[in-house]
Coordinates of C-alpha atoms in Angstrom, one line a residue:
X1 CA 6.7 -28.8 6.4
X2 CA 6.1 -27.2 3.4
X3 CA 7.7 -23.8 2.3
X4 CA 4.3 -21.9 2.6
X5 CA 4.4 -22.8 6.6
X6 CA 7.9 -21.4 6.9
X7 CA 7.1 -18.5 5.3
X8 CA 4.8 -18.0 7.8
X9 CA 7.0 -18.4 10.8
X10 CA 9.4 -15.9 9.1
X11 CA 6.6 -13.7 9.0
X12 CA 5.5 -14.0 12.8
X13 CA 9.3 -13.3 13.6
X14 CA 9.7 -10.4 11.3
X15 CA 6.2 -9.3 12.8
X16 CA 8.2 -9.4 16.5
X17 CA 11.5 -7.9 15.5
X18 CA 9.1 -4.9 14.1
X19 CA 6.7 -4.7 16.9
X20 CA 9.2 -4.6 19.5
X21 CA 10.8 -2.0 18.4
X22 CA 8.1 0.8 19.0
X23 CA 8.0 -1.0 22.4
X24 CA 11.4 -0.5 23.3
X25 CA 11.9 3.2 21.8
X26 CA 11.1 4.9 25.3
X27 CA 14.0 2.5 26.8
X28 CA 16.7 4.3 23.6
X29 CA 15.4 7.6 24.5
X30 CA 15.1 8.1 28.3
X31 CA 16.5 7.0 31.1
X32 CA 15.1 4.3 33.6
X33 CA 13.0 4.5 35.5
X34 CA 11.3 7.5 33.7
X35 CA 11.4 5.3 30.3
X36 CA 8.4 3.4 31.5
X37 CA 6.7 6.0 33.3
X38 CA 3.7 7.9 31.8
X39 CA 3.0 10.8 34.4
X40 CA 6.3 11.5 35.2
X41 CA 7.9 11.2 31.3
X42 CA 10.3 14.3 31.5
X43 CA 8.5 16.0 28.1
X44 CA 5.1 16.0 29.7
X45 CA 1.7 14.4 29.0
X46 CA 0.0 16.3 25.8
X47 CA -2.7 15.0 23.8
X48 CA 0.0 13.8 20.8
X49 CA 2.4 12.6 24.0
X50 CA -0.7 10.2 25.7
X51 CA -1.9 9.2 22.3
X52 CA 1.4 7.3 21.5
X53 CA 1.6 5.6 24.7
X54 CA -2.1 4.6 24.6
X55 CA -1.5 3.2 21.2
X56 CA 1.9 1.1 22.5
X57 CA 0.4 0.1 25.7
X58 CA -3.0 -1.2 23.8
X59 CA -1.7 -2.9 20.8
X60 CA 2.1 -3.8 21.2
X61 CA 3.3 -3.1 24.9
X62 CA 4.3 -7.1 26.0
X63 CA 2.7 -8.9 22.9
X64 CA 5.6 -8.9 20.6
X65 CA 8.1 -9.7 23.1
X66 CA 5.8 -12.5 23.9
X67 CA 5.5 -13.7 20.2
X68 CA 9.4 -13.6 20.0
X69 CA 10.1 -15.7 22.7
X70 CA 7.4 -18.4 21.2
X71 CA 9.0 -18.2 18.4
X72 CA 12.4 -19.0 20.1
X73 CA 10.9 -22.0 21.7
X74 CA 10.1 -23.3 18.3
X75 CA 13.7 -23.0 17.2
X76 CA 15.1 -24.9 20.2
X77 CA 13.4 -27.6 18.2
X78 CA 14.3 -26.8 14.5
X79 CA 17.9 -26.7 15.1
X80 CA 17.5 -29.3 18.3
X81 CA 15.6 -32.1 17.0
X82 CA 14.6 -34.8 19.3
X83 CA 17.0 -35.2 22.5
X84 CA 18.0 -38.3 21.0
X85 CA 19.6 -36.5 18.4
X86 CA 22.9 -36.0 20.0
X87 CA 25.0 -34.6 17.0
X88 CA 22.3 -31.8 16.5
X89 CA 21.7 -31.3 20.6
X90 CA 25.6 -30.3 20.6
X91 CA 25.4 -27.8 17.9
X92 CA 21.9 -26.7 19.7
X93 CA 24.0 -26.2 22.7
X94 CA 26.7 -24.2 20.8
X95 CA 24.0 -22.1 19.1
X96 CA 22.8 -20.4 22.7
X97 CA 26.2 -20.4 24.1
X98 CA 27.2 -18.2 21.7
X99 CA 24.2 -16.3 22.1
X100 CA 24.8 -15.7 25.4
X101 CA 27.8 -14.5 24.6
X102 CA 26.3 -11.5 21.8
X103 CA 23.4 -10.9 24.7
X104 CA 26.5 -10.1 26.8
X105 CA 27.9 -7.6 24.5
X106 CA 24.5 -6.2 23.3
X107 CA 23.7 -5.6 26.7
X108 CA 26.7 -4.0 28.1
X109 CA 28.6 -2.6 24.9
X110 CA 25.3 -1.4 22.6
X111 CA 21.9 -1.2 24.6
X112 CA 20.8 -2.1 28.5
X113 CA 17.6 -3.6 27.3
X114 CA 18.8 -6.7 25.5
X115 CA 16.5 -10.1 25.8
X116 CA 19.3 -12.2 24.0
X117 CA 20.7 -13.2 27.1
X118 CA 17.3 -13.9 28.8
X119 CA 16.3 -16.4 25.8
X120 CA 19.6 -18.3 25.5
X121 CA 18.9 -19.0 28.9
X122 CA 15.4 -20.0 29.1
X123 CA 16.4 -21.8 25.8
X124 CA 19.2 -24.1 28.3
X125 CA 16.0 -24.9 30.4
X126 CA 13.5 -25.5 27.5
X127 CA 15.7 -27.9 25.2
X128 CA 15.7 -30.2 27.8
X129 CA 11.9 -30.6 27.1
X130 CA 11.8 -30.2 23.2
X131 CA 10.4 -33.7 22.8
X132 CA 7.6 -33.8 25.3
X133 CA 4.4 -34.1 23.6
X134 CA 2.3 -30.7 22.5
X135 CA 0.2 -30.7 25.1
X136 CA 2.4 -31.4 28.2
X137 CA 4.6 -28.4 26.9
X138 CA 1.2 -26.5 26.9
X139 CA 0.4 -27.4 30.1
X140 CA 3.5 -27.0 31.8
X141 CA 3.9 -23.4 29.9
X142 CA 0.9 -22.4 30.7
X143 CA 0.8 -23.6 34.8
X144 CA 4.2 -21.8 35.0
X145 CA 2.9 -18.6 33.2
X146 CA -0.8 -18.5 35.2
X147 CA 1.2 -19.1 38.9
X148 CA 3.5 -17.0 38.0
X149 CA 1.1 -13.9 36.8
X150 CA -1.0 -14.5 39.6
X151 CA 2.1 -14.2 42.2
X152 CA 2.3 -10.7 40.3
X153 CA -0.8 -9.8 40.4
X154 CA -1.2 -10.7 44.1
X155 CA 2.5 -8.1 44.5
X156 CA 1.1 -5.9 42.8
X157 CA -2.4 -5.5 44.4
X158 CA -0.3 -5.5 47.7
X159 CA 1.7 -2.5 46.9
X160 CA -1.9 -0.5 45.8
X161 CA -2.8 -1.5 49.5
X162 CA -0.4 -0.6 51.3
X163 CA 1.2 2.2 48.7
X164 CA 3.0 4.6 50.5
X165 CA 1.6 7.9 52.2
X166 CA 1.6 10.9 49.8
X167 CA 5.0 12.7 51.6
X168 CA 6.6 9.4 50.7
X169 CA 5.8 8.4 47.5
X170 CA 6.0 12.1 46.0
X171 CA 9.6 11.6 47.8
X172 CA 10.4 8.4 46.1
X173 CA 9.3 9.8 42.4
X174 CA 11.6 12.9 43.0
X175 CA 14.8 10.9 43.5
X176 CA 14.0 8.8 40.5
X177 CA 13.6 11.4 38.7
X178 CA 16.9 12.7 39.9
X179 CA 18.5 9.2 39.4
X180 CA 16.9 9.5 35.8
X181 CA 18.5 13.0 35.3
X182 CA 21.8 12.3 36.0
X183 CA 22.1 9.4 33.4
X184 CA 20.4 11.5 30.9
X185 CA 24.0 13.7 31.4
X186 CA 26.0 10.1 30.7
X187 CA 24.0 9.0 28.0
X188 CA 24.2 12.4 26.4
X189 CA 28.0 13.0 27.4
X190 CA 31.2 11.3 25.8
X191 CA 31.3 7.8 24.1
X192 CA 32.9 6.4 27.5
X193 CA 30.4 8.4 29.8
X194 CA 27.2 6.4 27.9
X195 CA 29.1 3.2 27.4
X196 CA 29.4 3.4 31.1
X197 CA 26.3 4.1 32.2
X198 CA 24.7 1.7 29.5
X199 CA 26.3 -0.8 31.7
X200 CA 25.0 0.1 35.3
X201 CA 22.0 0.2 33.9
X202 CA 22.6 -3.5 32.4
X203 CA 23.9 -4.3 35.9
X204 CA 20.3 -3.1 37.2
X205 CA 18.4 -5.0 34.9
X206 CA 20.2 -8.0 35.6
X207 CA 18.4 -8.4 39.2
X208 CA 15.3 -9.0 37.2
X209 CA 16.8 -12.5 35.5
X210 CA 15.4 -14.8 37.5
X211 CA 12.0 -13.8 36.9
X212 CA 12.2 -13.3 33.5
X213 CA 14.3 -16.9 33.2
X214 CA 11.2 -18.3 34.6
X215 CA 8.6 -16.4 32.3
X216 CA 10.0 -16.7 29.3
X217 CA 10.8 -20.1 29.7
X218 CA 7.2 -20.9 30.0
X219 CA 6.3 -19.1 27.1
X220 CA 8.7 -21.0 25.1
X221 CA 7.0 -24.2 25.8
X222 CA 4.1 -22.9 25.0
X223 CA 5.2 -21.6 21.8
X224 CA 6.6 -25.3 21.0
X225 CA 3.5 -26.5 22.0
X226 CA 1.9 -24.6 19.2
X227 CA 4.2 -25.4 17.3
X228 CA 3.9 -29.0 17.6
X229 CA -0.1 -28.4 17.1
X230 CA 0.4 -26.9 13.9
X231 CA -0.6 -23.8 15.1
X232 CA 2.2 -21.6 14.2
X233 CA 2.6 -23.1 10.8
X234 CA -0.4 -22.8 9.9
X235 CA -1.7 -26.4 9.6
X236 CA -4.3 -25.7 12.6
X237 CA -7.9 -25.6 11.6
X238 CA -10.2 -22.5 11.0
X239 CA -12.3 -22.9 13.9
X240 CA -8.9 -22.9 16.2
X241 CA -7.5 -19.7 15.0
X242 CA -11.4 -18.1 15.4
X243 CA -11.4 -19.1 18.7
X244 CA -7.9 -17.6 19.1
X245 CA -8.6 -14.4 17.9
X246 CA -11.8 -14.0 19.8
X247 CA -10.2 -14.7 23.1
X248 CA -7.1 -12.3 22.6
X249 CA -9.3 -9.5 21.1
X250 CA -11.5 -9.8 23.8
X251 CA -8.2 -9.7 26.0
X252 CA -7.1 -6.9 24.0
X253 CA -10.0 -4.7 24.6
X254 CA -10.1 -4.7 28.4
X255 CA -6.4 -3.6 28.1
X256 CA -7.9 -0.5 26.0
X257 CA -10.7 -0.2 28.4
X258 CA -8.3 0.3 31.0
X259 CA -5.3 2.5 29.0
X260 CA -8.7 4.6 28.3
X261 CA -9.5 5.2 32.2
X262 CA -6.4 6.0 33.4
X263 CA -6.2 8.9 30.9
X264 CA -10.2 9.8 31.4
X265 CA -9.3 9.3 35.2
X266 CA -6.0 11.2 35.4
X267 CA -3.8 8.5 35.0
X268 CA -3.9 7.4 39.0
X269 CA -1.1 5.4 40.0
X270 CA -2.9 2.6 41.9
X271 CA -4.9 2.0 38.4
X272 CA -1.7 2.3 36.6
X273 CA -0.2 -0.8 38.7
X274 CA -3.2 -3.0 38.0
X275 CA -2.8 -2.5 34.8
X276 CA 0.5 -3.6 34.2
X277 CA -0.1 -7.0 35.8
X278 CA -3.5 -7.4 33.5
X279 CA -1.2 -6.4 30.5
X280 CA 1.7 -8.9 31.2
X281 CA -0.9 -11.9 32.2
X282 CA -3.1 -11.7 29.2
X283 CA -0.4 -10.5 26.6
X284 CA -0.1 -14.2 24.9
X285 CA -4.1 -14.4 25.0
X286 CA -3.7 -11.3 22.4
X287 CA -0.2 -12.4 21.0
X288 CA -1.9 -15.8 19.5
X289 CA -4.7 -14.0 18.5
X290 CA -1.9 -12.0 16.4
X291 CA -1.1 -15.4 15.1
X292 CA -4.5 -16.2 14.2
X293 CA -4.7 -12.8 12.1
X294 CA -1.6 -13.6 10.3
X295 CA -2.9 -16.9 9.1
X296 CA -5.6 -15.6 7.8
X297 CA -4.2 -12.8 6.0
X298 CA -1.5 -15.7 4.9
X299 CA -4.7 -17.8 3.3
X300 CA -6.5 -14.7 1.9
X301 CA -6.4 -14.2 -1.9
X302 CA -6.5 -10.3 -1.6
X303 CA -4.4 -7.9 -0.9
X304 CA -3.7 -9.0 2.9
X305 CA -2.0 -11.7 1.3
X306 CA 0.9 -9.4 0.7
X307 CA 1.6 -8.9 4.4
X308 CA 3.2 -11.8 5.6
X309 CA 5.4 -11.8 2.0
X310 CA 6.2 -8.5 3.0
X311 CA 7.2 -9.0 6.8
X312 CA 9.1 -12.9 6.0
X313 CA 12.3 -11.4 4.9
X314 CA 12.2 -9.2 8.4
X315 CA 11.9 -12.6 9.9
X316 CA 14.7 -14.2 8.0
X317 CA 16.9 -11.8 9.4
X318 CA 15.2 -11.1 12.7
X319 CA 18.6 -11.4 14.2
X320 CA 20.3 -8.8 12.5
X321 CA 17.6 -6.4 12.3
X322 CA 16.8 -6.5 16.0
X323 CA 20.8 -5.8 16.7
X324 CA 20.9 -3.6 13.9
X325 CA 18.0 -1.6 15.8
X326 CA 20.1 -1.0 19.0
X327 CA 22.8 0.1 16.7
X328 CA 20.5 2.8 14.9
X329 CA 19.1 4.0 17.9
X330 CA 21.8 4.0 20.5
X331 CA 23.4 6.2 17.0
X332 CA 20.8 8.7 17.2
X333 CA 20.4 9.0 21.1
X334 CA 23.5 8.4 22.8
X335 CA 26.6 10.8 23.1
X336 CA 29.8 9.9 21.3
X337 CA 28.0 7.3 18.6
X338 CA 25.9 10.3 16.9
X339 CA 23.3 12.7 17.3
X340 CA 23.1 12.8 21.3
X341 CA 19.7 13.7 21.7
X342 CA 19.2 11.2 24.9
X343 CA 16.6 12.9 26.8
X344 CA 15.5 15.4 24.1
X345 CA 12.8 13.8 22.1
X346 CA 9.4 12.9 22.9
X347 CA 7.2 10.0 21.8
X348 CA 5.0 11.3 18.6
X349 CA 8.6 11.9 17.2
X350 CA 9.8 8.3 19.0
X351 CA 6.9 6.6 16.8
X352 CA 8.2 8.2 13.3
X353 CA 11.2 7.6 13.9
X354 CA 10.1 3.8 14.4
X355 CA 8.0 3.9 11.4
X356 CA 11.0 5.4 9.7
X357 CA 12.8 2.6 10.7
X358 CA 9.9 -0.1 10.1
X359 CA 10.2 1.0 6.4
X360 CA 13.9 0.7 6.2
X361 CA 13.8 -2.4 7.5
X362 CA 11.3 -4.2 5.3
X363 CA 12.7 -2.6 2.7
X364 CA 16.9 -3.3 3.2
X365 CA 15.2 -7.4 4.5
X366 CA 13.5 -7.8 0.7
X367 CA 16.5 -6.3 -1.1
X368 CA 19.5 -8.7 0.7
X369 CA 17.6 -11.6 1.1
X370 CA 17.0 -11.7 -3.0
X371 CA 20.7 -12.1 -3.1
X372 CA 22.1 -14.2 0.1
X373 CA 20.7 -17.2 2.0
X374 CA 20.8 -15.5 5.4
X375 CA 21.3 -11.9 7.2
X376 CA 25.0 -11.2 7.6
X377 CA 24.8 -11.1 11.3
X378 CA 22.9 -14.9 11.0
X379 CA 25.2 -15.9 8.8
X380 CA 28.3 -14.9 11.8
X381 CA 26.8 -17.0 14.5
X382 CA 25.7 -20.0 12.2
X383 CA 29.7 -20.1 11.2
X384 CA 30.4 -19.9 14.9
X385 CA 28.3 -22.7 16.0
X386 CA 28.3 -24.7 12.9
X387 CA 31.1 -24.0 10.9
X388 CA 31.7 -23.0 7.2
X389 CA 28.2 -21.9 5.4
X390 CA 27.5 -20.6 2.3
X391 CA 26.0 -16.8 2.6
X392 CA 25.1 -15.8 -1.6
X393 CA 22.3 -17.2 -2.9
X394 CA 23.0 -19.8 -5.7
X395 CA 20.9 -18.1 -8.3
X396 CA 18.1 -20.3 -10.8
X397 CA 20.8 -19.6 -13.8
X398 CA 23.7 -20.9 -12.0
X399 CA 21.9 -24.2 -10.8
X400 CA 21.0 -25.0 -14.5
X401 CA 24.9 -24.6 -15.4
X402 CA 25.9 -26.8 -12.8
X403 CA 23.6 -29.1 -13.9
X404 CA 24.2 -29.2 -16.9

């Protein structure tokens, strides 16, 4: 593989670490279930307010999540090797037990939202398959992904049916809003009150594994798959990532036609719960048309070259700048860590601040990575699963000493 194609995979990761992020803002700033709600989001629904969402719903709401967890699958492999590779199966092995062991903390010590857990694992299930050929990865992913959605779908279409009566349903949203209240008081109270209350919310989430085990596990393979094609390197030809980016943008736009009419439309909740089974099913038609777009701005001799340069540090340390994103944010909105203002802020603000962060980020990536081979945080695990390794970066001048 040549160093042009791993520049691009660093890119497509420091893409996802980015992406996520306005994605998972609502989830820092407000308490389940009202995080995820748009009609009943405690600071109303303004034209500055619906804008945002539209905008995270459309473009980034499930895509970059998606794109990560691809992107996992095709680590399984780069560390993995073949599963006749023992020595480098056992350090593979070592790798995502560790990582469940920083999901664990994430989760219950920093932020309720981690996916670190969720992808060491899927990546248990998945390196058991590393070395099945491209396209029985891509079919099995993709069988598992499509039965799966549709088992949603067919869920979710039930619950429009048979929704509850009005009395009921206005009865349900007022103790979750209640429920959300009183954690808002936790998260916005002592260091002990949020730390607890980060982890019943963990707890909560946790009744959601299996699914997402199951989900994400499929995407991995399908993300190997790619992988394998030469997809995610680069290596595919033009007409593949054409057709790519056709299909997701065609995906993408009937996910804006529908974020559209539920704000024309009053944002009606039966609407609202179709829409978030279309969004999850079709989110990696639109992630791999992400793909697409990057390799094109990769091979472009303009100025959209200078994106994926710009995002492949990000990438590089994806690890520590996702983790160092909890850390920010849980800083800013949670009482006892900082600022305290869980509760208090509403999305157009969320989405500076995010930008805010996206800059630092990029920024703070470039300048460490000119001077050590790894994050900090990268470099932690890597010593934990594979022993001594070298974090500064041997600079050019010092390689021609030793040479000499």
């Amino acid at each position: 593989m040549t160093k042009d194609r791993i520049v691009l995979l660093d890119s497509l990761r420091g893409l996802g670490v980015l992406g996520i992020l306005l994605c998972n803002m609502p989830d820092f700033a407000v308490a389940p279930p009202l995080s995820e709600s748009v009609v009943n989001w405690p600071h109303g629904t303004g034209p500055a307010t619906l804008g945002v969402w539209a905008v995270t719903q459309w473009l980034f709401q499930r895509k970059f999540v998606t794109l990560f967890a691809m992107l996992f699958g095709v680590s399984i492999f780069l560390v993995g090797g073949e599963r006749s590779d023992l020595e480098r199966g056992a350090i593979l092995r070592k790798r995502l037990s560790w990582m469940v062991v920083f999901g664990l903390l994430h989760g219950f010590a920093i932020w309720f939202g981690d996916v670190l857990l969720s992808y060491a694992l899927a990546g248990f299930a998945v390196l058991l398959c590393r070395s099945w050929t491209p396209k029985k990865l891509l079919r099995t992913g993709i069988i598992i992904w499509t039965v799966m959605s549709l088992l949603m779908v067919a869920g979710m279409t039930a619950a429009v049916v048979f929704q509850q009566d009005g009395g009921q349903a206005t009865l349900e949203t007022a103790k979750a809003v209640a429920k959300s209240r009183a954690a808002e008081l936790q998260y916005g109270g002592t260091f002990l009150q949020s730390l607890i209350q980060n982890a019943r919310d963990r707890l909560g989430y946790l009744a959601g594994e299996p699914f997402i085990f199951v989900m994400t596990s499929a995407l991995m393979m399908i993300g190997l798959g790619c992988f394998k094609l030469g997809v995610l390197t680069g290596e595919a030809s033009k007409r593949t990532y054409v057709t790519l980016v056709a299909i997701g943008l065609t995906a993408s736009a009937v996910v804006g036609g529908m974020v559209v009419a539920q704000v024309v439309l009053g944002l009606p909740r039966p609407l609202s719960t179709i829409f978030q089974a279309v969004q999850w099913t079709t989110a990696p038609l639109t992630t791999l048309a992400y793909v697409g777009l990057m390799v094109f701005a990769a091979r472009s001799k303009g100025a959209w070259s200078a994106i994926p340069r710009v995002l492949a540090p990000v990438g590089q340390m994806a690890f520590t700048n996702y983790l160092t994103q909890s850390l920010i944010m849980t800083s800013i909105f949670y009482g006892g860590r900082g600022l305290a203002l869980h509760g208090k802020v509403d999305r157009p603000v969320l989405a500076a601040l995010t930008v805010a962060t996206w800059i630092v980020q990029i920024l703070w990536s470039r300048w460490w990575m000119d001077r050590f081979e790894m994050g900090p945080l990268e470099w932690v695990w890597r010593r934990l699963y594979r022993g001594p390794t070298r974090l500064r970066r041997v600079q050019p001048q010092a390689v021609s000493a030793l040479v000499k």
